Coordinates of C-alpha atoms and ligand atoms in Angstrom, one line a residue:
M1 CA 93.6 -76.3 -54.0
N2 CA 90.1 -77.4 -55.1
N3 CA 89.2 -80.9 -55.9
S4 CA 89.5 -80.5 -59.7
D5 CA 92.9 -78.8 -59.5
H6 CA 94.1 -81.4 -57.1
W7 CA 93.2 -84.2 -59.5
Q8 CA 94.5 -82.4 -62.5
F9 CA 97.9 -82.3 -60.7
L10 CA 97.7 -86.0 -59.8
I11 CA 96.8 -87.0 -63.4
D12 CA 99.6 -84.9 -64.8
F13 CA 102.1 -86.6 -62.6
D14 CA 100.6 -90.0 -63.5
Q15 CA 100.9 -89.2 -67.2
Q16 CA 104.5 -88.2 -66.9
H17 CA 105.7 -91.1 -64.7
I18 CA 103.5 -94.1 -64.4
W19 CA 102.9 -97.1 -66.8
H20 CA 99.3 -98.4 -67.0
P21 CA 98.4 -101.8 -68.6
Y22 CA 99.2 -101.9 -72.3
S23 CA 99.8 -98.2 -72.4
S24 CA 102.1 -95.6 -73.6
S25 CA 103.3 -92.8 -71.4
P26 CA 101.8 -90.3 -71.5
N27 CA 98.5 -91.9 -72.6
P28 CA 96.6 -90.3 -75.5
I29 CA 93.5 -90.8 -73.3
P30 CA 94.5 -90.0 -69.7
P31 CA 93.4 -92.4 -67.0
I32 CA 90.4 -91.4 -64.8
G33 CA 91.0 -90.9 -61.1
V34 CA 89.2 -93.1 -58.6
K35 CA 88.6 -92.1 -55.0
K36 CA 86.9 -95.0 -53.5
T37 CA 84.8 -98.1 -54.0
Q38 CA 81.8 -99.7 -52.3
G39 CA 79.9 -102.8 -53.5
S40 CA 79.4 -102.4 -57.2
L41 CA 79.9 -98.6 -57.1
I42 CA 83.1 -96.7 -58.0
T43 CA 83.5 -93.0 -56.9
L44 CA 85.5 -91.1 -59.5
A45 CA 87.7 -88.1 -59.0
D46 CA 84.9 -85.7 -59.8
N47 CA 82.7 -87.5 -57.2
Q48 CA 80.5 -89.1 -59.9
E49 CA 79.4 -92.6 -58.7
V50 CA 79.4 -95.2 -61.5
V51 CA 78.4 -98.8 -61.6
D52 CA 81.3 -101.2 -62.2
G53 CA 80.8 -103.5 -65.2
M54 CA 84.3 -105.1 -65.1
S55 CA 84.8 -106.5 -61.6
S56 CA 88.4 -105.2 -62.1
W57 CA 89.0 -107.7 -64.8
W58 CA 87.1 -110.8 -63.5
A59 CA 88.4 -110.4 -60.0
A60 CA 86.0 -108.5 -57.7
I61 CA 83.2 -111.1 -57.7
H62 CA 81.6 -109.8 -54.5
G63 CA 81.9 -106.2 -55.4
Y64 CA 84.4 -104.0 -53.5
N65 CA 85.0 -103.7 -49.7
H66 CA 82.9 -106.8 -48.8
P67 CA 82.6 -106.5 -45.0
T68 CA 83.4 -110.2 -44.3
V69 CA 86.4 -110.1 -46.5
M70 CA 87.5 -106.7 -45.1
Q71 CA 87.3 -108.0 -41.5
A72 CA 89.3 -111.2 -42.4
M73 CA 92.0 -109.0 -43.9
K74 CA 92.2 -106.7 -40.9
D75 CA 92.4 -109.7 -38.5
Q76 CA 95.2 -111.2 -40.5
I77 CA 97.1 -107.9 -40.7
D78 CA 97.1 -107.8 -36.9
Q79 CA 98.2 -111.5 -36.6
M80 CA 100.8 -111.8 -39.3
P81 CA 100.8 -110.0 -42.7
H82 CA 103.7 -112.0 -44.1
I83 CA 106.3 -114.6 -43.4
M84 CA 108.6 -116.4 -45.8
F85 CA 107.3 -119.8 -47.0
G86 CA 110.8 -121.4 -47.3
G87 CA 111.0 -123.9 -44.4
L88 CA 108.0 -122.4 -42.6
T89 CA 104.2 -122.8 -43.0
H90 CA 101.0 -121.3 -41.5
E91 CA 97.3 -121.9 -41.1
P92 CA 96.1 -119.5 -43.8
A93 CA 98.1 -121.4 -46.5
I94 CA 96.9 -124.8 -45.1
E95 CA 93.3 -123.7 -44.8
L96 CA 93.3 -122.2 -48.3
A97 CA 94.9 -125.3 -49.8
K98 CA 92.2 -127.5 -48.1
R99 CA 89.5 -125.4 -49.8
L100 CA 91.1 -125.4 -53.2
I101 CA 91.7 -129.2 -53.2
K102 CA 88.1 -129.7 -52.1
L103 CA 86.5 -127.3 -54.6
T104 CA 88.5 -128.0 -57.8
P105 CA 87.9 -131.1 -59.9
A106 CA 88.7 -134.3 -58.2
G107 CA 92.3 -135.5 -58.5
L108 CA 94.0 -132.1 -58.2
D109 CA 95.7 -132.6 -54.8
K110 CA 98.9 -130.5 -54.9
V111 CA 98.9 -126.8 -54.7
F112 CA 101.6 -124.3 -55.6
F113 CA 100.9 -120.7 -54.5
A114 CA 102.0 -117.9 -56.9
D115 CA 101.7 -114.1 -56.9
S116 CA 100.0 -113.5 -60.3
G117 CA 98.2 -115.5 -63.0
S118 CA 101.1 -115.2 -65.4
V119 CA 103.4 -116.7 -62.8
S120 CA 101.1 -119.6 -62.0
M121 CA 101.0 -120.4 -65.7
E122 CA 104.8 -120.1 -65.8
V123 CA 104.9 -122.7 -63.0
A124 CA 102.4 -124.9 -64.9
I125 CA 104.5 -124.9 -68.0
K126 CA 107.7 -125.5 -66.0
I127 CA 106.2 -128.4 -64.1
A128 CA 105.0 -129.9 -67.4
L129 CA 108.5 -129.7 -68.8
Q130 CA 110.1 -131.0 -65.7
Y131 CA 107.6 -133.9 -65.6
W132 CA 109.0 -135.3 -68.9
I133 CA 112.6 -134.6 -67.9
S134 CA 111.9 -136.7 -64.8
K135 CA 110.5 -139.4 -67.0
D136 CA 113.6 -139.4 -69.1
R137 CA 111.8 -138.2 -72.1
P138 CA 113.2 -134.7 -72.5
V139 CA 112.3 -134.5 -76.2
K140 CA 108.7 -133.9 -75.1
N141 CA 109.4 -130.2 -74.5
K142 CA 107.1 -128.3 -76.8
M143 CA 103.8 -126.6 -75.8
L144 CA 100.7 -127.1 -77.8
S145 CA 98.2 -124.2 -77.6
I146 CA 95.0 -123.3 -79.3
R147 CA 94.5 -120.2 -81.3
N148 CA 92.8 -117.2 -79.7
G149 CA 94.2 -118.2 -76.3
Y150 CA 95.6 -115.9 -73.7
H151 CA 97.7 -117.1 -70.8
G152 CA 99.7 -114.1 -69.6
D153 CA 102.4 -111.6 -70.3
T154 CA 105.6 -113.3 -69.2
F155 CA 108.0 -115.1 -71.6
A156 CA 106.8 -118.7 -71.3
T157 CA 103.2 -117.6 -71.3
M158 CA 103.6 -115.2 -74.3
A159 CA 104.7 -118.2 -76.3
V160 CA 101.4 -120.0 -75.7
C161 CA 99.2 -116.9 -76.4
D162 CA 97.7 -116.6 -79.9
P163 CA 100.7 -115.8 -82.1
V164 CA 98.7 -113.2 -84.1
N165 CA 96.1 -111.5 -81.9
G166 CA 97.8 -112.4 -78.6
M167 CA 99.3 -108.9 -78.0
H168 CA 102.8 -110.4 -78.1
H169 CA 103.5 -111.0 -81.8
L170 CA 106.3 -108.4 -81.6
F171 CA 108.3 -110.9 -79.7
N172 CA 107.6 -113.9 -81.9
D173 CA 111.3 -114.2 -82.9
V174 CA 112.6 -114.5 -79.4
L175 CA 109.9 -116.7 -77.9
R176 CA 110.1 -120.5 -77.8
K177 CA 108.1 -121.9 -80.7
S178 CA 104.8 -123.5 -79.7
I179 CA 102.5 -125.6 -81.8
F180 CA 99.1 -124.1 -82.4
A181 CA 95.8 -125.8 -83.2
P182 CA 92.9 -124.0 -84.7
A183 CA 90.6 -122.3 -82.2
P184 CA 87.5 -124.3 -81.2
Q185 CA 84.4 -123.4 -83.1
M186 CA 82.5 -120.5 -81.5
G187 CA 79.3 -121.2 -79.6
F188 CA 78.6 -122.8 -76.2
D189 CA 75.5 -124.7 -77.3
I190 CA 76.1 -125.3 -81.0
Q191 CA 75.7 -128.6 -82.9
S192 CA 79.2 -129.1 -84.3
D193 CA 80.7 -131.1 -87.2
N194 CA 83.7 -131.6 -84.8
S195 CA 86.2 -130.6 -87.6
D196 CA 88.1 -128.6 -84.9
I197 CA 88.6 -131.7 -82.8
E198 CA 89.7 -133.6 -85.9
E199 CA 92.3 -130.9 -86.7
L200 CA 93.6 -131.0 -83.1
E201 CA 93.9 -134.8 -83.3
A202 CA 95.8 -134.6 -86.6
I203 CA 98.4 -132.3 -84.9
L204 CA 98.6 -134.6 -81.8
K205 CA 99.1 -137.6 -84.1
D206 CA 102.0 -136.0 -85.9
H207 CA 103.7 -134.2 -82.9
H208 CA 102.8 -136.0 -79.7
H209 CA 106.3 -137.3 -79.3
E210 CA 107.6 -133.8 -78.9
I211 CA 104.7 -132.2 -77.0
A212 CA 104.9 -131.8 -73.2
A213 CA 101.5 -130.3 -72.6
L214 CA 98.5 -128.6 -74.2
T215 CA 97.3 -125.3 -72.7
L216 CA 93.8 -123.9 -73.0
E217 CA 91.2 -121.8 -71.3
P218 CA 88.2 -124.0 -70.6
I219 CA 84.9 -122.9 -72.2
V220 CA 85.7 -119.2 -72.4
Q221 CA 88.7 -117.8 -74.3
G222 CA 89.1 -114.4 -72.6
A223 CA 91.5 -111.7 -73.7
G224 CA 92.0 -113.6 -77.0
G225 CA 88.5 -112.8 -78.2
M226 CA 85.9 -113.4 -75.5
R227 CA 84.9 -116.6 -77.3
F228 CA 82.6 -119.3 -75.8
Y229 CA 82.9 -122.9 -77.0
R230 CA 81.1 -126.1 -76.3
P231 CA 81.8 -128.6 -73.5
A232 CA 82.1 -131.5 -75.9
Y233 CA 85.3 -129.9 -77.3
L234 CA 86.8 -129.7 -73.8
Q235 CA 85.8 -133.3 -73.2
A236 CA 87.5 -134.3 -76.5
V237 CA 90.6 -132.4 -75.5
R238 CA 90.8 -134.4 -72.3
E239 CA 90.4 -137.7 -74.1
L240 CA 93.0 -136.8 -76.8
C241 CA 95.5 -135.6 -74.2
T242 CA 95.2 -139.0 -72.4
K243 CA 95.4 -140.9 -75.7
Y244 CA 98.5 -139.2 -76.9
D245 CA 100.3 -138.9 -73.6
V246 CA 100.2 -135.1 -73.4
L247 CA 99.6 -133.3 -70.2
M248 CA 96.5 -131.0 -70.1
I249 CA 96.8 -127.6 -68.6
A250 CA 93.5 -125.8 -67.9
D251 CA 93.9 -122.1 -67.4
E252 CA 91.0 -121.2 -65.1
I253 CA 92.4 -117.8 -64.2
A254 CA 89.5 -115.9 -65.7
T255 CA 86.8 -118.6 -65.5
G256 CA 87.4 -119.9 -62.0
F257 CA 85.1 -119.2 -59.0
G258 CA 81.8 -119.2 -60.7
R259 CA 82.0 -116.8 -63.6
T260 CA 80.6 -119.2 -66.3
G261 CA 77.9 -120.6 -64.0
K262 CA 80.0 -123.5 -62.7
L263 CA 82.5 -123.1 -60.0
F264 CA 85.2 -124.1 -62.5
A265 CA 84.5 -124.2 -66.2
C266 CA 86.1 -127.7 -66.4
E267 CA 82.9 -128.9 -64.7
W268 CA 80.9 -128.2 -67.8
A269 CA 82.7 -131.2 -69.4
E270 CA 83.1 -133.1 -66.1
I271 CA 86.8 -133.4 -66.6
T272 CA 89.9 -133.1 -64.5
P273 CA 92.9 -131.6 -66.2
D274 CA 96.4 -132.7 -65.1
I275 CA 97.3 -129.1 -64.2
M276 CA 95.1 -126.2 -63.4
T277 CA 95.8 -122.5 -62.8
I278 CA 93.6 -120.1 -60.9
G279 CA 94.0 -116.4 -60.1
K280 CA 91.9 -113.2 -60.7
A281 CA 88.9 -114.0 -58.4
L282 CA 90.8 -116.1 -55.9
T283 CA 91.0 -113.2 -53.4
G284 CA 87.8 -111.6 -54.5
G285 CA 89.8 -109.0 -56.3
N286 CA 91.5 -107.7 -53.1
L287 CA 95.1 -108.8 -53.4
T288 CA 97.2 -110.3 -56.0
M289 CA 97.4 -114.1 -55.7
A290 CA 97.2 -117.1 -57.9
A291 CA 97.8 -120.9 -57.7
M292 CA 98.7 -123.9 -59.7
L293 CA 97.2 -127.3 -58.8
C294 CA 98.3 -130.6 -60.2
T295 CA 97.8 -134.3 -59.7
D296 CA 99.8 -136.5 -57.3
E297 CA 101.1 -138.4 -60.3
I298 CA 102.8 -135.3 -61.7
S299 CA 104.2 -134.2 -58.4
N300 CA 105.4 -137.8 -57.5
T301 CA 107.1 -138.1 -60.8
I302 CA 109.0 -134.9 -60.3
C303 CA 109.9 -135.6 -56.8
Q304 CA 111.3 -139.1 -57.7
G305 CA 113.2 -137.7 -60.6
E306 CA 116.4 -135.5 -60.8
P307 CA 116.8 -133.1 -58.9
G308 CA 113.7 -134.2 -57.0
V309 CA 112.4 -130.7 -56.3
L310 CA 110.1 -128.3 -58.2
M311 CA 112.5 -125.5 -59.2
H312 CA 110.4 -122.5 -58.3
G313 CA 109.8 -120.3 -55.2
P314 CA 108.6 -116.7 -55.3
T315 CA 109.6 -114.5 -52.4
F316 CA 106.0 -113.7 -51.4
M317 CA 104.8 -117.3 -52.0
A318 CA 101.6 -118.1 -49.9
N319 CA 101.6 -114.6 -48.4
P320 CA 99.4 -115.0 -45.3
L321 CA 97.4 -111.9 -45.9
A322 CA 96.6 -113.0 -49.4
C323 CA 95.7 -116.5 -48.2
A324 CA 93.4 -115.2 -45.5
T325 CA 91.7 -112.9 -48.0
A326 CA 91.2 -115.8 -50.4
I327 CA 89.8 -118.0 -47.7
A328 CA 87.3 -115.3 -46.7
S329 CA 86.3 -114.7 -50.3
I330 CA 85.8 -118.4 -51.1
D331 CA 83.7 -118.8 -47.9
V332 CA 81.6 -115.8 -48.9
L333 CA 81.1 -117.3 -52.3
I334 CA 80.2 -120.8 -51.2
N335 CA 77.8 -119.5 -48.5
S336 CA 76.0 -117.3 -51.0
P337 CA 73.3 -118.4 -53.5
W338 CA 75.9 -117.8 -56.3
Q339 CA 74.3 -120.1 -58.8
D340 CA 71.0 -118.2 -58.5
N341 CA 72.8 -114.9 -58.6
I342 CA 74.7 -115.8 -61.8
A343 CA 71.6 -117.3 -63.4
N344 CA 69.8 -114.1 -62.8
I345 CA 72.6 -112.0 -64.2
E346 CA 72.7 -114.3 -67.2
Q347 CA 69.0 -113.9 -67.8
H348 CA 69.2 -110.2 -67.4
L349 CA 72.2 -109.8 -69.8
K350 CA 70.4 -112.0 -72.4
T351 CA 67.2 -110.0 -72.2
E352 CA 68.8 -106.6 -72.2
L353 CA 71.8 -107.1 -74.6
S354 CA 70.6 -109.6 -77.1
P355 CA 68.4 -107.1 -79.0
L356 CA 71.6 -105.1 -79.9
S357 CA 72.5 -107.9 -82.3
E358 CA 69.8 -106.3 -84.7
L359 CA 71.9 -103.1 -84.9
E360 CA 73.9 -102.3 -88.0
G361 CA 77.6 -102.5 -86.9
V362 CA 77.0 -105.3 -84.3
K363 CA 78.5 -108.6 -85.4
D364 CA 77.4 -110.8 -82.4
V365 CA 76.0 -110.6 -78.9
R366 CA 76.7 -113.5 -76.6
V367 CA 76.1 -114.3 -72.9
L368 CA 77.3 -117.1 -70.7
G369 CA 77.0 -117.0 -66.9
A370 CA 77.8 -113.6 -65.7
I371 CA 79.6 -112.6 -68.9
G372 CA 78.0 -110.4 -71.6
V373 CA 79.8 -109.7 -74.9
I374 CA 78.9 -107.4 -77.7
E375 CA 81.2 -107.9 -80.7
L376 CA 81.2 -105.0 -83.1
E377 CA 82.2 -105.0 -86.8
R378 CA 84.7 -102.2 -86.2
N379 CA 87.6 -102.2 -83.7
D380 CA 88.0 -98.4 -83.3
L381 CA 84.9 -97.4 -81.4
G382 CA 85.9 -98.7 -77.9
P383 CA 87.1 -95.4 -76.5
Q384 CA 84.0 -93.5 -77.6
I385 CA 81.7 -96.2 -76.2
Q386 CA 83.6 -96.3 -73.0
A387 CA 83.3 -92.5 -72.6
A388 CA 79.5 -92.6 -73.5
C389 CA 79.0 -95.4 -71.0
L390 CA 80.7 -93.4 -68.3
E391 CA 78.4 -90.4 -69.0
N392 CA 75.5 -92.8 -68.6
G393 CA 76.9 -94.0 -65.2
A394 CA 78.8 -97.2 -65.9
W395 CA 82.4 -98.3 -66.1
I396 CA 83.4 -100.7 -68.8
R397 CA 86.7 -101.2 -70.6
P398 CA 86.2 -102.3 -74.3
F399 CA 89.0 -104.2 -76.0
G400 CA 89.2 -103.8 -79.8
K401 CA 85.8 -104.9 -81.3
L402 CA 84.7 -106.3 -77.9
I403 CA 82.4 -104.4 -75.6
Y404 CA 81.9 -106.7 -72.7
T405 CA 80.8 -106.7 -69.1
M406 CA 81.3 -109.1 -66.2
P407 CA 79.6 -107.6 -63.1
A408 CA 80.0 -108.7 -59.5
F409 CA 77.8 -111.7 -58.6
N410 CA 76.0 -109.8 -55.9
I411 CA 75.3 -106.6 -57.9
P412 CA 72.0 -105.1 -56.8
A413 CA 69.2 -105.4 -59.5
G414 CA 68.9 -101.7 -59.9
E415 CA 72.6 -101.2 -60.5
L416 CA 72.6 -104.1 -63.0
L417 CA 69.9 -102.4 -64.9
Q418 CA 71.8 -99.1 -64.8
L419 CA 74.8 -100.9 -66.2
T420 CA 73.0 -102.6 -69.1
D421 CA 71.0 -99.4 -69.9
A422 CA 74.3 -97.4 -70.0
V423 CA 75.9 -100.0 -72.3
K424 CA 72.9 -100.3 -74.6
Q425 CA 72.6 -96.5 -74.9
A426 CA 76.3 -96.0 -75.5
V427 CA 76.5 -98.7 -78.2
K428 CA 73.4 -97.4 -80.0
T429 CA 74.5 -93.8 -79.9
V430 CA 78.1 -94.3 -81.0
L431 CA 77.1 -96.8 -83.7
E432 CA 74.6 -94.4 -85.1
E433 CA 77.1 -91.5 -85.1
S434 CA 79.7 -93.8 -86.9
L435 CA 77.5 -94.7 -89.8
Ligands
LIG501 C1 94.4 -112.6 -66.7 C2 94.8 -113.9 -67.2 C3 96.1 -114.4 -67.1 C4 97.3 -113.6 -66.5 O1 97.0 -113.3 -65.2 P1 97.8 -112.0 -64.5 O2 97.4 -112.1 -63.1 O3 97.4 -110.8 -65.3 O4 99.3 -112.3 -64.7 C5 96.4 -115.7 -67.6 N1 95.4 -116.4 -68.2 C6 94.1 -116.0 -68.3 C7 93.1 -116.9 -68.9 C8 93.8 -114.7 -67.9 O5 92.6 -114.2 -68.0

């Protein structure tokens, strides 16, 4: 069988039997086969090499197959790929926890390892609820979230996603009711009238007695609209949570590990949340792993309450292979000139993508750190733009009106230019054809 027939066979099977993210089966647009990866390059089924503009959804921050991370994974496989975490512990978990405690905002000193971002958010919500039960204030059991938020696909997290555009409105009737504040005003460096903060405070004033915690994504709201907002808002949220005795959960699953230009987006506002979740880039995009961190105060309260334990424990908790991978990825990041790399990407994205805002059909172009977003007026052009981009040699995955890219921090300059040229050309061509 030749290569093309072989892949047609595979894709046919995939179409008949396998779910993809947010997909039907079969998919109206079949998935594209991938053979291998190296650095920022993806080799597709037809042997075309394309530049990766997505970092596999924020995760592959060093590109693919980074030699140092690969070696650490191989060494750990030989030593101990997995061991249960109930009653046992191991160096990879301890070494990873050390790094996370050191690198995250001061005061987050307890770590819970989970398998995916959604599960780490489930644990964050659970720990917040259990905190108030332990304090004998069980009426504080509602979540306050802000609109345009995205926190995952499981049941507790669906309930704190944006109730309209959060992909889960189908389930609104069976989800626990959360309270929603308006989204923060858009813009990282805007002068604001702070009306969004006032509206948030009004809600807290009325409802704080029944609110366990506020959840938000610091500085960048990801899947809920790729919206950037100002550090002053985040600072105000921290102050209001303290004032109204509501726990603050910062979801850094997308923003963590440098993506916005700070190691964690909370640093833009110099705040420590009570609870923080991380995932996506934690292992450099090599294995699924996430974590929840919280303060000693929260963990002490729970451990002194009834039943005195945190009621959660995934089977593959703190998987040694995932921990070793995360340690290697974090060390590669910290030992690299990541601030300079991200500043260079930011400058490049601004220079190359900003002129697109002049085009008819483009609503906004925005760049922060190693994230570039082109927001269109129409929400139906994504598939065409993706296809055109691929022809031009780059892989992106548009979402509704949003054409966006977040390349690996170490993407070579030539490949970064290939990526932005491909995106620019694809957006221009498809918009012209659509007029
Ligand atoms: C991706 C994401 C999640 C969910 O993580 P999964 O690993 O997909 O479960 C939660 N919150 C934010 C902000 C995310 O970007």
